[in-house]
PDB file of C-alpha atoms and ligand atoms in Angstrom:
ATOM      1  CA  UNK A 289     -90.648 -53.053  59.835  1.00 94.00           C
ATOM      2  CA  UNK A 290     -92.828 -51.491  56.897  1.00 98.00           C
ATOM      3  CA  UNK A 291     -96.527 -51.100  57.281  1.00 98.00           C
ATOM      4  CA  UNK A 292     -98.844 -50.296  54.699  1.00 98.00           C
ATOM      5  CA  UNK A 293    -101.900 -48.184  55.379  1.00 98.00           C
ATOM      6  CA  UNK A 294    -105.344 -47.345  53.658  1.00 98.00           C
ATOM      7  CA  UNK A 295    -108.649 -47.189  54.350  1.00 98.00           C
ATOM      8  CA  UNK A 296    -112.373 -46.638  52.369  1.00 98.00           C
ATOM      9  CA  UNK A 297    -112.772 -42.877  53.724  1.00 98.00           C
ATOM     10  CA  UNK A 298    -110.017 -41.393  51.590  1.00 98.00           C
ATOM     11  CA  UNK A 299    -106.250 -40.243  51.951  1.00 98.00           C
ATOM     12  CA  UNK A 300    -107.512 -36.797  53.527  1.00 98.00           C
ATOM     13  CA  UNK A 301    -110.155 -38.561  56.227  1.00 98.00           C
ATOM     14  CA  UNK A 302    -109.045 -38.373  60.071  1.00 98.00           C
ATOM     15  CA  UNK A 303    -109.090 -41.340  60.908  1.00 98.00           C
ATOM     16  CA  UNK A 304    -106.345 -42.602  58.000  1.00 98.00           C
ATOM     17  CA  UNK A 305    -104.082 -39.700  59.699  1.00 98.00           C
ATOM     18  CA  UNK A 306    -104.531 -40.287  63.450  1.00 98.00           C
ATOM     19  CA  UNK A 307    -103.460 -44.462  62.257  1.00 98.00           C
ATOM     20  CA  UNK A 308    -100.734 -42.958  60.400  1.00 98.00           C
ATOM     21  CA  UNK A 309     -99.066 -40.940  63.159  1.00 98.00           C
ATOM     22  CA  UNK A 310     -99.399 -44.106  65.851  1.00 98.00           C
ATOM     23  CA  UNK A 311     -97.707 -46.482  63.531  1.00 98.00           C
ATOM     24  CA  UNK A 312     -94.525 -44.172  63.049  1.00 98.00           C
ATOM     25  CA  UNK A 313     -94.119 -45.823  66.403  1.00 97.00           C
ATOM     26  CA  UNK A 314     -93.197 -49.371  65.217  1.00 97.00           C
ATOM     27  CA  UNK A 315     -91.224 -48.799  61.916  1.00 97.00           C
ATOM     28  CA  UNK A 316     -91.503 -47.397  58.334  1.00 98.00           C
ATOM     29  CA  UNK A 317     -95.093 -46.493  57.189  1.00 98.00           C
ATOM     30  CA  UNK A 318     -96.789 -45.673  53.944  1.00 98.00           C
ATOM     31  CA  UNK A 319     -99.721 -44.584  53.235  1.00 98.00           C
ATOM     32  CA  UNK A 320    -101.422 -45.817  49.764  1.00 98.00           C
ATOM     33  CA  UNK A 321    -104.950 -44.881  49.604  1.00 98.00           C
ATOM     34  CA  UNK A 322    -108.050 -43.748  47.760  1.00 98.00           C
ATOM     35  CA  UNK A 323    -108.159 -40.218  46.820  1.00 98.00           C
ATOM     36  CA  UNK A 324    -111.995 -40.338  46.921  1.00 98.00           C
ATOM     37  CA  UNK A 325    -113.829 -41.608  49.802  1.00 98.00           C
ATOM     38  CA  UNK A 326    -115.198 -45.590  48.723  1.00 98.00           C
ATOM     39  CA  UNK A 327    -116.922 -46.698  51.649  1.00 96.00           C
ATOM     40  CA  UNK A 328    -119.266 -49.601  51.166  1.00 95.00           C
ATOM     41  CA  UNK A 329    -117.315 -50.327  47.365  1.00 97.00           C
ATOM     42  CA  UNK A 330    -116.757 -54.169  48.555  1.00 97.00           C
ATOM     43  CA  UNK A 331    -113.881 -55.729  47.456  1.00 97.00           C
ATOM     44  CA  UNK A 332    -114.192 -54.096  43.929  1.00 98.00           C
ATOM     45  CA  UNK A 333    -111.552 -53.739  41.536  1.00 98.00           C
ATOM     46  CA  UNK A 334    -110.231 -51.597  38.407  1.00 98.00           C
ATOM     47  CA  UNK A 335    -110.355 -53.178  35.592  1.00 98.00           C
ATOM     48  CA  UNK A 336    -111.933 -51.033  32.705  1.00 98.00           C
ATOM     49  CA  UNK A 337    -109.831 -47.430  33.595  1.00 98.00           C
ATOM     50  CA  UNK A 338    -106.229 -46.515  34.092  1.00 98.00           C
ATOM     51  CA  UNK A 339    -104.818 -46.293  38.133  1.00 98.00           C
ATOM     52  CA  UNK A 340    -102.950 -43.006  38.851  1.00 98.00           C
ATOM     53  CA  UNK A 341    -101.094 -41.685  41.943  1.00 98.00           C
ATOM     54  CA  UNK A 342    -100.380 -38.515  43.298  1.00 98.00           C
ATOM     55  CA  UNK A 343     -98.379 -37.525  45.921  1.00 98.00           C
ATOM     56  CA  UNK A 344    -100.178 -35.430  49.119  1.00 98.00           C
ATOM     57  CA  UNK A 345     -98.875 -33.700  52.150  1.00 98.00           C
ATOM     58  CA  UNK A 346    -100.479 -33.368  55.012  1.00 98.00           C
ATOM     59  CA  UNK A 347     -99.538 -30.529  57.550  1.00 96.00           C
ATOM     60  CA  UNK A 348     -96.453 -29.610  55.212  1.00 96.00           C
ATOM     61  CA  UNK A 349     -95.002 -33.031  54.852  1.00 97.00           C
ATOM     62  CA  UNK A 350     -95.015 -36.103  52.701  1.00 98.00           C
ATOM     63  CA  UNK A 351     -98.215 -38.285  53.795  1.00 98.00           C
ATOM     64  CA  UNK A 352     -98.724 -40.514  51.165  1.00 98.00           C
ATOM     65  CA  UNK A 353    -100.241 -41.788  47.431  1.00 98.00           C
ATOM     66  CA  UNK A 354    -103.773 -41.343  46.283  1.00 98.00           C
ATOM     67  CA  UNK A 355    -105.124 -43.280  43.807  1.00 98.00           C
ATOM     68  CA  UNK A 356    -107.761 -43.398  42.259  1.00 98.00           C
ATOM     69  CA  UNK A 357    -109.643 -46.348  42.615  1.00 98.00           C
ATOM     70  CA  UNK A 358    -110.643 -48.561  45.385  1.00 98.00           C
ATOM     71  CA  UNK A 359    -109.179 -49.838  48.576  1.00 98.00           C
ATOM     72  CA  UNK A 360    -108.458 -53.000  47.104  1.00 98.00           C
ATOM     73  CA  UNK A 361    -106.827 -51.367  44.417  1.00 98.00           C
ATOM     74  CA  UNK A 362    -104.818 -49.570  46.737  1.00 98.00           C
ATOM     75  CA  UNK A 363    -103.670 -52.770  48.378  1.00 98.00           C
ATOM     76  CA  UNK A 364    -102.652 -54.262  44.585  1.00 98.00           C
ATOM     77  CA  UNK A 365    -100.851 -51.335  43.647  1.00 98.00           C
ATOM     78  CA  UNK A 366     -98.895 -50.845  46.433  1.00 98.00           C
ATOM     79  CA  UNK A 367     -97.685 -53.969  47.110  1.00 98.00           C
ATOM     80  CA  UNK A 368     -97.047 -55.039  43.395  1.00 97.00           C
ATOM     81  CA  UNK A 369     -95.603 -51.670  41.897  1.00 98.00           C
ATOM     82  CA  UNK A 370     -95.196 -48.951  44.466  1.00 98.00           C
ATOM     83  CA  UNK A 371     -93.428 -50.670  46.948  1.00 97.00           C
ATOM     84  CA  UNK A 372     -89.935 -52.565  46.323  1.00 96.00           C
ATOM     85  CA  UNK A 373     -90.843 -55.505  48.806  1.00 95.00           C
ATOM     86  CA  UNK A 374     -93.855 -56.654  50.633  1.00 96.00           C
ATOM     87  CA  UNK A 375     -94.995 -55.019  53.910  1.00 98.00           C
ATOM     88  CA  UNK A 376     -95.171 -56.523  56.949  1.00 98.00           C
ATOM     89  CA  UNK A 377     -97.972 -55.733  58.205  1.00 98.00           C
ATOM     90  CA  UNK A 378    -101.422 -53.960  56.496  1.00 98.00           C
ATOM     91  CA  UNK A 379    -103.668 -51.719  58.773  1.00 98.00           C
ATOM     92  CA  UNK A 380    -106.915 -50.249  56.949  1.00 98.00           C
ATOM     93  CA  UNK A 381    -108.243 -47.509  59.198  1.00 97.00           C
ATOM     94  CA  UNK A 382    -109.227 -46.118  61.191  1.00 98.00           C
ATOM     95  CA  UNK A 383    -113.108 -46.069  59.560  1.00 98.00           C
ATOM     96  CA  UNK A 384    -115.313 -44.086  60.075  1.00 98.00           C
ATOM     97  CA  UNK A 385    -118.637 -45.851  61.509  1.00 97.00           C
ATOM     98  CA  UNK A 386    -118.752 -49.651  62.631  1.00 96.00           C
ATOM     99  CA  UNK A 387    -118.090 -52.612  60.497  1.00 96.00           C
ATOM    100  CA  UNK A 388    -120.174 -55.374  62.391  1.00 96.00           C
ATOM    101  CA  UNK A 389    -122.064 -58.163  61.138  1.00 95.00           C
ATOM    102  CA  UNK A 390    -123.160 -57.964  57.592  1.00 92.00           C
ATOM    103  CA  UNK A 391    -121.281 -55.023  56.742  1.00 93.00           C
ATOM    104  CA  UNK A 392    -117.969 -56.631  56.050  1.00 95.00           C
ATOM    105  CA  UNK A 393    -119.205 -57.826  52.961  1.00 94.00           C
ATOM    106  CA  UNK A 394    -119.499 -54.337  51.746  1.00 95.00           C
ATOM    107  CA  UNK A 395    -117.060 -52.422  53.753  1.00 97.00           C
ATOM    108  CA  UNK A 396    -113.931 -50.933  51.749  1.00 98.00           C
ATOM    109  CA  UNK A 397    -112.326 -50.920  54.829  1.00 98.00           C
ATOM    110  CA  UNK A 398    -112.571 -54.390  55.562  1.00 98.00           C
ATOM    111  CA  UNK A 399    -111.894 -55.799  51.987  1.00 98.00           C
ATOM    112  CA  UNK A 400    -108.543 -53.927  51.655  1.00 98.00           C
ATOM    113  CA  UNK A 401    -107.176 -55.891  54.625  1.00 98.00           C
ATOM    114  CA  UNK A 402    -108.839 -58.723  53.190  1.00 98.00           C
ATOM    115  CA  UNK A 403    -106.647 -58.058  50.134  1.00 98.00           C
ATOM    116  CA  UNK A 404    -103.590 -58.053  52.613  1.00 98.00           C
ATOM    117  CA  UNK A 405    -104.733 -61.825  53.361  1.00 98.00           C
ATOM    118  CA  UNK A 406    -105.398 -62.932  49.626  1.00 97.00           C
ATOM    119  CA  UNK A 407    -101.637 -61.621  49.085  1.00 97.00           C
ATOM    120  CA  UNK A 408     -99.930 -63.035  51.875  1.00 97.00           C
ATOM    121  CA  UNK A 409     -99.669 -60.546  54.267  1.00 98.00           C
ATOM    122  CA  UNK A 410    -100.918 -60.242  57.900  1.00 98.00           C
ATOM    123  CA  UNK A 411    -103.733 -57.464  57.608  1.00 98.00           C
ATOM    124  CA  UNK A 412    -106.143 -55.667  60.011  1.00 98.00           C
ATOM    125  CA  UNK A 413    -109.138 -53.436  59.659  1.00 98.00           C
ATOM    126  CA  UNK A 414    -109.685 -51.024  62.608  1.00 98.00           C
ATOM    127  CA  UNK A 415    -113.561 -49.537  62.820  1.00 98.00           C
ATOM    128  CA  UNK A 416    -114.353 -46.685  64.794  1.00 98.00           C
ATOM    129  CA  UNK A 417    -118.620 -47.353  65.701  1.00 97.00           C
ATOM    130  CA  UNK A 418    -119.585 -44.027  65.803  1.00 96.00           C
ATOM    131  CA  UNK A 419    -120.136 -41.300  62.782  1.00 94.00           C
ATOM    132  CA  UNK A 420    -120.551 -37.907  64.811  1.00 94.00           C
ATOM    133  CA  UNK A 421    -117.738 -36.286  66.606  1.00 95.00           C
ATOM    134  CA  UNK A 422    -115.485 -38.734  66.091  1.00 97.00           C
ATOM    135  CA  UNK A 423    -112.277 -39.265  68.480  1.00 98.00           C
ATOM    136  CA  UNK A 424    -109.726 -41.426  66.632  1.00 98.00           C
ATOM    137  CA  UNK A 425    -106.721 -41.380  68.958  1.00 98.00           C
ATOM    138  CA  UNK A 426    -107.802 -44.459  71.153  1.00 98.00           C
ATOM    139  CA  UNK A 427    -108.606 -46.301  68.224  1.00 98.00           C
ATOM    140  CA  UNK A 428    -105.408 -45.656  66.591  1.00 98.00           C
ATOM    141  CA  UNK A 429    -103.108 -46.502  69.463  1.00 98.00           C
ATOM    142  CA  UNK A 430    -105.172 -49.775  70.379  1.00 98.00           C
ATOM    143  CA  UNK A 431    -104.651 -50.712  66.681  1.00 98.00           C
ATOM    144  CA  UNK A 432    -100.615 -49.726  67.257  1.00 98.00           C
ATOM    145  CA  UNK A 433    -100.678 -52.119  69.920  1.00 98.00           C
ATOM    146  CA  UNK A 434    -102.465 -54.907  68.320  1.00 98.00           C
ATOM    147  CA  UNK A 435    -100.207 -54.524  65.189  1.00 98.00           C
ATOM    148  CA  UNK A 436     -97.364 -55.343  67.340  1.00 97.00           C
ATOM    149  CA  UNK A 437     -98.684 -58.607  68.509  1.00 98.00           C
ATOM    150  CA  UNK A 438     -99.844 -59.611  64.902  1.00 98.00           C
ATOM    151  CA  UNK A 439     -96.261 -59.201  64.001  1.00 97.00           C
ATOM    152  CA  UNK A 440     -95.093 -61.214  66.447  1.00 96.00           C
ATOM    153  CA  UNK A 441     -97.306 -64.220  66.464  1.00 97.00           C
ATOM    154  CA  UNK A 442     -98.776 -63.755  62.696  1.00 96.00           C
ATOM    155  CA  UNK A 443    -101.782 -64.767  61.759  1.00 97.00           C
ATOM    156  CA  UNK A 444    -103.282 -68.318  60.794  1.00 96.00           C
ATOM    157  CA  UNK A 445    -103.615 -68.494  56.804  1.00 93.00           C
ATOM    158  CA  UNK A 446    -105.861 -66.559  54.870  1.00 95.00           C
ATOM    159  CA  UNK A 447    -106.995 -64.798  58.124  1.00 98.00           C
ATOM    160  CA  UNK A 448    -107.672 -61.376  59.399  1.00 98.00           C
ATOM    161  CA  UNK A 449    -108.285 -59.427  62.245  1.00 98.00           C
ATOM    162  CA  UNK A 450    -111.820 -57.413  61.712  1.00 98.00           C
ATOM    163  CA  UNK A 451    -110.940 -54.776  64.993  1.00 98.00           C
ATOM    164  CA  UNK A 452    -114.407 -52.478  66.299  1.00 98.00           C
ATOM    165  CA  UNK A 453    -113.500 -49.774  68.723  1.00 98.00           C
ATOM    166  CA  UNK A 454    -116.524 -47.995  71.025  1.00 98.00           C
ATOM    167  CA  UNK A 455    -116.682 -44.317  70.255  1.00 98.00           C
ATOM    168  CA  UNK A 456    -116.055 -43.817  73.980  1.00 97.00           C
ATOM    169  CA  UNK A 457    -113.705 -42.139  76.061  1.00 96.00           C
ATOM    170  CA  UNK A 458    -110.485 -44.345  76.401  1.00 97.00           C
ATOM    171  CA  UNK A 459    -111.059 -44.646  80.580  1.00 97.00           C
ATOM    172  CA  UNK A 460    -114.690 -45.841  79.726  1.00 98.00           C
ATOM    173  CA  UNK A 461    -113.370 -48.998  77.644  1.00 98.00           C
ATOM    174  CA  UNK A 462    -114.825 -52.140  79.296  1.00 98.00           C
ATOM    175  CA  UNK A 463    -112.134 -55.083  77.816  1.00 98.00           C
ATOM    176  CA  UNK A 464    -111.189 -56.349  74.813  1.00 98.00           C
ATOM    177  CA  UNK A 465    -113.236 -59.583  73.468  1.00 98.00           C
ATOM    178  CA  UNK A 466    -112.679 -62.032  70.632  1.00 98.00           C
ATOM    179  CA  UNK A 467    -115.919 -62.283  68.639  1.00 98.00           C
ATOM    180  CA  UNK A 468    -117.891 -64.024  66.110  1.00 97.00           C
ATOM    181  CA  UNK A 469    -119.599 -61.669  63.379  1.00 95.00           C
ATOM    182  CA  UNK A 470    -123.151 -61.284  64.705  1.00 95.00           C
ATOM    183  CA  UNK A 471    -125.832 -61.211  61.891  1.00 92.00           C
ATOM    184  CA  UNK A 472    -126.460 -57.324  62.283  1.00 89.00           C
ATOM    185  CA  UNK A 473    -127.121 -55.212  58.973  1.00 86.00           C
ATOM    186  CA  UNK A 474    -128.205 -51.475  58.059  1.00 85.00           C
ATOM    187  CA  UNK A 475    -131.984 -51.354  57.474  1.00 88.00           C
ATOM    188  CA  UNK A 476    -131.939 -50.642  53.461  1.00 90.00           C
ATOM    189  CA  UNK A 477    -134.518 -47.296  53.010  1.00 93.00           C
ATOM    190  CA  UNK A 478    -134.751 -45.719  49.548  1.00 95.00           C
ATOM    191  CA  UNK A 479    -135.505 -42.128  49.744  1.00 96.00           C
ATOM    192  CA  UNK A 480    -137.807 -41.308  46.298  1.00 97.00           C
ATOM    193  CA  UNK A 481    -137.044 -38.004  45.047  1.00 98.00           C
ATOM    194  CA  UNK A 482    -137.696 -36.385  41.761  1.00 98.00           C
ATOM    195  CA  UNK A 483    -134.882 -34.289  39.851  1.00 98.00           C
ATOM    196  CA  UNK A 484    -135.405 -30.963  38.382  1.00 98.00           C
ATOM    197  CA  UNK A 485    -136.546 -32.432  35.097  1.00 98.00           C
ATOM    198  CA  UNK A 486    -139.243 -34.345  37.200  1.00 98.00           C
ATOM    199  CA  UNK A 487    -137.651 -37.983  36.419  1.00 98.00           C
ATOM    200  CA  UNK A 488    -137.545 -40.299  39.860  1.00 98.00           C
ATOM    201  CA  UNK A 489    -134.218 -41.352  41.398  1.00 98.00           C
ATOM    202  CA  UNK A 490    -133.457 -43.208  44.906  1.00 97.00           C
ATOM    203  CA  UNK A 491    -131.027 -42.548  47.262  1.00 95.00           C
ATOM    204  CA  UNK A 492    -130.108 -45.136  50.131  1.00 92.00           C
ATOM    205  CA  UNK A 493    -130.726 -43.671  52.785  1.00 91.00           C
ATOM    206  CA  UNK A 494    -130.399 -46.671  55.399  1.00 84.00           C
ATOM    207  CA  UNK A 495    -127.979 -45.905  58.245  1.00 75.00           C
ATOM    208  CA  UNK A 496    -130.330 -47.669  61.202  1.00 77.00           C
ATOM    209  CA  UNK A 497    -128.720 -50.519  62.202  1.00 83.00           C
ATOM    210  CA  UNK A 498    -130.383 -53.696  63.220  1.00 84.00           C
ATOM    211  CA  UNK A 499    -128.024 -54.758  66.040  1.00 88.00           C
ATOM    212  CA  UNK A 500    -127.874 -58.853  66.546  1.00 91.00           C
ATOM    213  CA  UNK A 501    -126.826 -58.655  70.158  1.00 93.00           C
ATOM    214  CA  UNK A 502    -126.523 -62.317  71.271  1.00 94.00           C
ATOM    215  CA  UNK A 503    -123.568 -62.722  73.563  1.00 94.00           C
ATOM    216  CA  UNK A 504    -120.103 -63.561  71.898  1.00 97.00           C
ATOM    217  CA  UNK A 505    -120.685 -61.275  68.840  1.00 97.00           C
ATOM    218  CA  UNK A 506    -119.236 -58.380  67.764  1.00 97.00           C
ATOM    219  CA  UNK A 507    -122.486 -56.000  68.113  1.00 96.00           C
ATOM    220  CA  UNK A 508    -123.077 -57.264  71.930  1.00 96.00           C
ATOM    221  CA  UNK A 509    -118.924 -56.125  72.392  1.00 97.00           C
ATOM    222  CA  UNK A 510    -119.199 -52.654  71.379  1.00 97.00           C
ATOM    223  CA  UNK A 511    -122.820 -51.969  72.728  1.00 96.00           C
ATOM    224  CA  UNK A 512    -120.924 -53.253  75.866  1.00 97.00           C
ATOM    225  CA  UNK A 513    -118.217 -50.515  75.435  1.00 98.00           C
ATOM    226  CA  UNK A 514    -115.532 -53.125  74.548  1.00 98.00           C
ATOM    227  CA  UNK A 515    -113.227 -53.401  71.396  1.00 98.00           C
ATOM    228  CA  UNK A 516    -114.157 -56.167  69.573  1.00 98.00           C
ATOM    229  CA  UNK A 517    -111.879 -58.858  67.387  1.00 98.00           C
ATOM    230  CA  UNK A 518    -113.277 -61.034  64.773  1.00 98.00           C
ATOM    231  CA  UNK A 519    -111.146 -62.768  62.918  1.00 98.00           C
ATOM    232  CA  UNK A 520    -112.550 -63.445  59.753  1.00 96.00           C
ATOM    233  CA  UNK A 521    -111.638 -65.585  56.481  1.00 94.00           C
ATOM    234  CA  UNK A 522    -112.386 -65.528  53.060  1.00 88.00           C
ATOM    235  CA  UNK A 523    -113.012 -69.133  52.410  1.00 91.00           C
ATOM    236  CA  UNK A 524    -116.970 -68.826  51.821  1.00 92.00           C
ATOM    237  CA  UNK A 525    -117.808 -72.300  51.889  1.00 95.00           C
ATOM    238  CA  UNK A 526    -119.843 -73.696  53.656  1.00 96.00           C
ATOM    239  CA  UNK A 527    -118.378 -77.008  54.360  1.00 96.00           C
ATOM    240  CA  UNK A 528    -121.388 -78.480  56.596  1.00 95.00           C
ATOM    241  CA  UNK A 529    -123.765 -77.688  53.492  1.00 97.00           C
ATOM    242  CA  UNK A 530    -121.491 -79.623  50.704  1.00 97.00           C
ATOM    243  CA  UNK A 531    -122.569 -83.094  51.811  1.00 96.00           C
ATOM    244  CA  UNK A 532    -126.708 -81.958  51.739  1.00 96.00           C
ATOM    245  CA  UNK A 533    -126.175 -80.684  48.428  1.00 96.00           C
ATOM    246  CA  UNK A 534    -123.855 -83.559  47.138  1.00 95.00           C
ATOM    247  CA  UNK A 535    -127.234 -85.544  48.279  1.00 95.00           C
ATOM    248  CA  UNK A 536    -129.365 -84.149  45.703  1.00 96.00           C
ATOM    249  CA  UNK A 537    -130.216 -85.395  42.858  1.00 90.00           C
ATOM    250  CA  UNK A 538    -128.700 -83.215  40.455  1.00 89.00           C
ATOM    251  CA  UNK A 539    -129.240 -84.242  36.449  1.00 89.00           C
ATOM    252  CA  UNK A 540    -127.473 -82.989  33.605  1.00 88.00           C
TER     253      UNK A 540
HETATM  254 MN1  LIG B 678    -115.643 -45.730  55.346  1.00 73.27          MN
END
């Protein structure tokens, strides 16, 4: 089996390398990822600027490609020119920080394996919700495990699995739950500040969260202690709306 792996934090994050090492486990792995970290760069693409690769090694051997450009890119690249074939299987991961609610829209992470889906391919995005101290190894062997059964069964079309794994020890894991996206989203705060020439800039600043925690959604899971699953498509319509809006009277 071949597996393709990237992520939004970069090809020299943790997280990318702890996924790397638990995948070895189920066949042939490669890792194609940013050289930069692009978290929260959406499903962007590269359009105006050349892609390059380099090769990197990672504790004296040969860990992957960095490019650089954006997850997506990474997902384009590799299966269209780096790789002879298409992989089985895409895991974008292990993040660092929690990509609930809102925050798919903008998470690297998340958009790379939703590149996986536009192309075909079964694809998963594995969160880790915490941003201090962070302990990958659970995370990366649930996401082992859950790759196996996504093989398997596959995935229905133009679907992915959006994964969320508590920052807790592995013995303090409560269950795994199937989810709906809840409607949680960072509070947006602009820090003002004034550069040396004395012109303003902002800076987001917003990393509070505003946690929707009605039952069934993926915030409620992981404040629960329990790995959440969404699976999510890219389809944005809203079917339910297209008859309101068909009722309109719309001239020309
Ligand atoms: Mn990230």
């Amino acid at each position: 089996m071949n597996i393709l792996v990237t992520n939004d934090d970069g090809i020299f994050a943790d997280g990318i390398y702890a996924l790397r090492q638990e995948l070895l486990e189920l066949g042939d792995v490669i890792v194609i990822a940013p050289e930069t970290e692009q978290s929260a760069v959406g499903h962007a693409i590269t359009l105006l600027t050349p892609l390059r690769t380099d090769d990197v090694f990672r504790h004296g051997e040969f860990f992957g490609y960095a490019v650089n450009g954006t997850p997506a890119d990474c997902v384009k690249l590799g299966v269209h020119s780096i790789l002879d074939r298409p992989p089985d299987l895409i895991v974008s991961g292990v993040n660092l920080g929690s990509n609930l609610g809102t925050s798919v829209i903008y998470s690297g992470t998340v958009s790379a394996a939703t590149e996986g889906t536009i192309l075909g391919i079964p694809s998963i995005a594995v969160s880790l919700a915490t941003f201090e101290n962070p302990d990958f190894s659970f995370a990366a062997r649930f996401a082992c495990r859950l790759a196996r059964i996504v093989v398997e069964r596959g995935l229905p079309h133009g679907t992915l699995l959006n994964v969320n794994v508590p920052a807790v020890p592995e013995d303090q894991i409560q269950g795994v739950e199937v989810t709906y996206h809840s409607a949680s989203r960072y509070e947006d705060v602009f820090e003002r500040r004034l550069d040396p020439r004395h012109k303003v800039y902002y800076w987001q600043a917003g990393l509070e969260q505003t946690l929707d925690l009605r039952d069934g959604s993926d915030a409620a899971a992981v404040r629960r202690n329990s790995v959440s699953i969404t699976p999510i498509h890219f389809d944005m319509t809203n079917y339910d709306a297209m008859s309101l809006v068909r009722n309109w009277t719309i001239n020309l």
